[in-house]
PDB file of C-alpha atoms in Angstrom:
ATOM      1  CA  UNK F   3      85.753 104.122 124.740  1.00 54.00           C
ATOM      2  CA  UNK F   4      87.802 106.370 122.273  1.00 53.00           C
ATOM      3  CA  UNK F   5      90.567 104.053 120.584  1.00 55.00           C
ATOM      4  CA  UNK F   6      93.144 103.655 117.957  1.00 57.00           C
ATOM      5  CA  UNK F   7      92.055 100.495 116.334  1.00 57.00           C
ATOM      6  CA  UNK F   8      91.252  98.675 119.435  1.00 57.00           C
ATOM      7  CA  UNK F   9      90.247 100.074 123.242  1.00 56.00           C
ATOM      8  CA  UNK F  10      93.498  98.857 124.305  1.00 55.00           C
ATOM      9  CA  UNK F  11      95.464 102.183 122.421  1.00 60.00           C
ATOM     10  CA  UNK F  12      93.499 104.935 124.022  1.00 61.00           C
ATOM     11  CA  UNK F  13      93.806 108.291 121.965  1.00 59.00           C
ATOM     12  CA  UNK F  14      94.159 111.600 122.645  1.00 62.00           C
ATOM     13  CA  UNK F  15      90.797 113.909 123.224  1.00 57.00           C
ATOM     14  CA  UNK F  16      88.820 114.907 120.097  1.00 53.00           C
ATOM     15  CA  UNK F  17      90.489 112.105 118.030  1.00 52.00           C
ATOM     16  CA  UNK F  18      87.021 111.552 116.710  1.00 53.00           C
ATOM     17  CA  UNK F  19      86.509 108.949 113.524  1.00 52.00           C
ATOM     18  CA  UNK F  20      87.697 110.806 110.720  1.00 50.00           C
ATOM     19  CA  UNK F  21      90.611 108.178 110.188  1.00 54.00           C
ATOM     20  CA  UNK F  22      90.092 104.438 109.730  1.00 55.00           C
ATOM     21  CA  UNK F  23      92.687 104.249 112.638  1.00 54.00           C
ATOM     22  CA  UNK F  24      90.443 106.593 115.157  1.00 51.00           C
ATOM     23  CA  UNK F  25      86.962 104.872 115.923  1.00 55.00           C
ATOM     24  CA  UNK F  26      84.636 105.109 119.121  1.00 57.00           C
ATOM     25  CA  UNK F  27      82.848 103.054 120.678  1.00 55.00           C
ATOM     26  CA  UNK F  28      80.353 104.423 123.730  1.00 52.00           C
ATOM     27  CA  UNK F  29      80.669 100.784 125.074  1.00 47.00           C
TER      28      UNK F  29
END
C-alpha cells in the first residue's frame, strides 16, 4: 500500500519514496 510512515496514513497518488516520510509497500 502507498503510506506516510505507516499504511494507516494513506497518501496522495504519485507520493512515491523520495521522502523518508513517503514509502511503499506492494503488500
Amino acid at each position: 500500500c502507498i503510506s506516510c510512515s505507516r499504511c494507516e496514513m494513506i497518501c496522495p497518488r504519485g507520493a512515491i519514496e523520495m521522502t523518508p516520510r513517503f514509502t511503499i509497500s506492494l503488500t
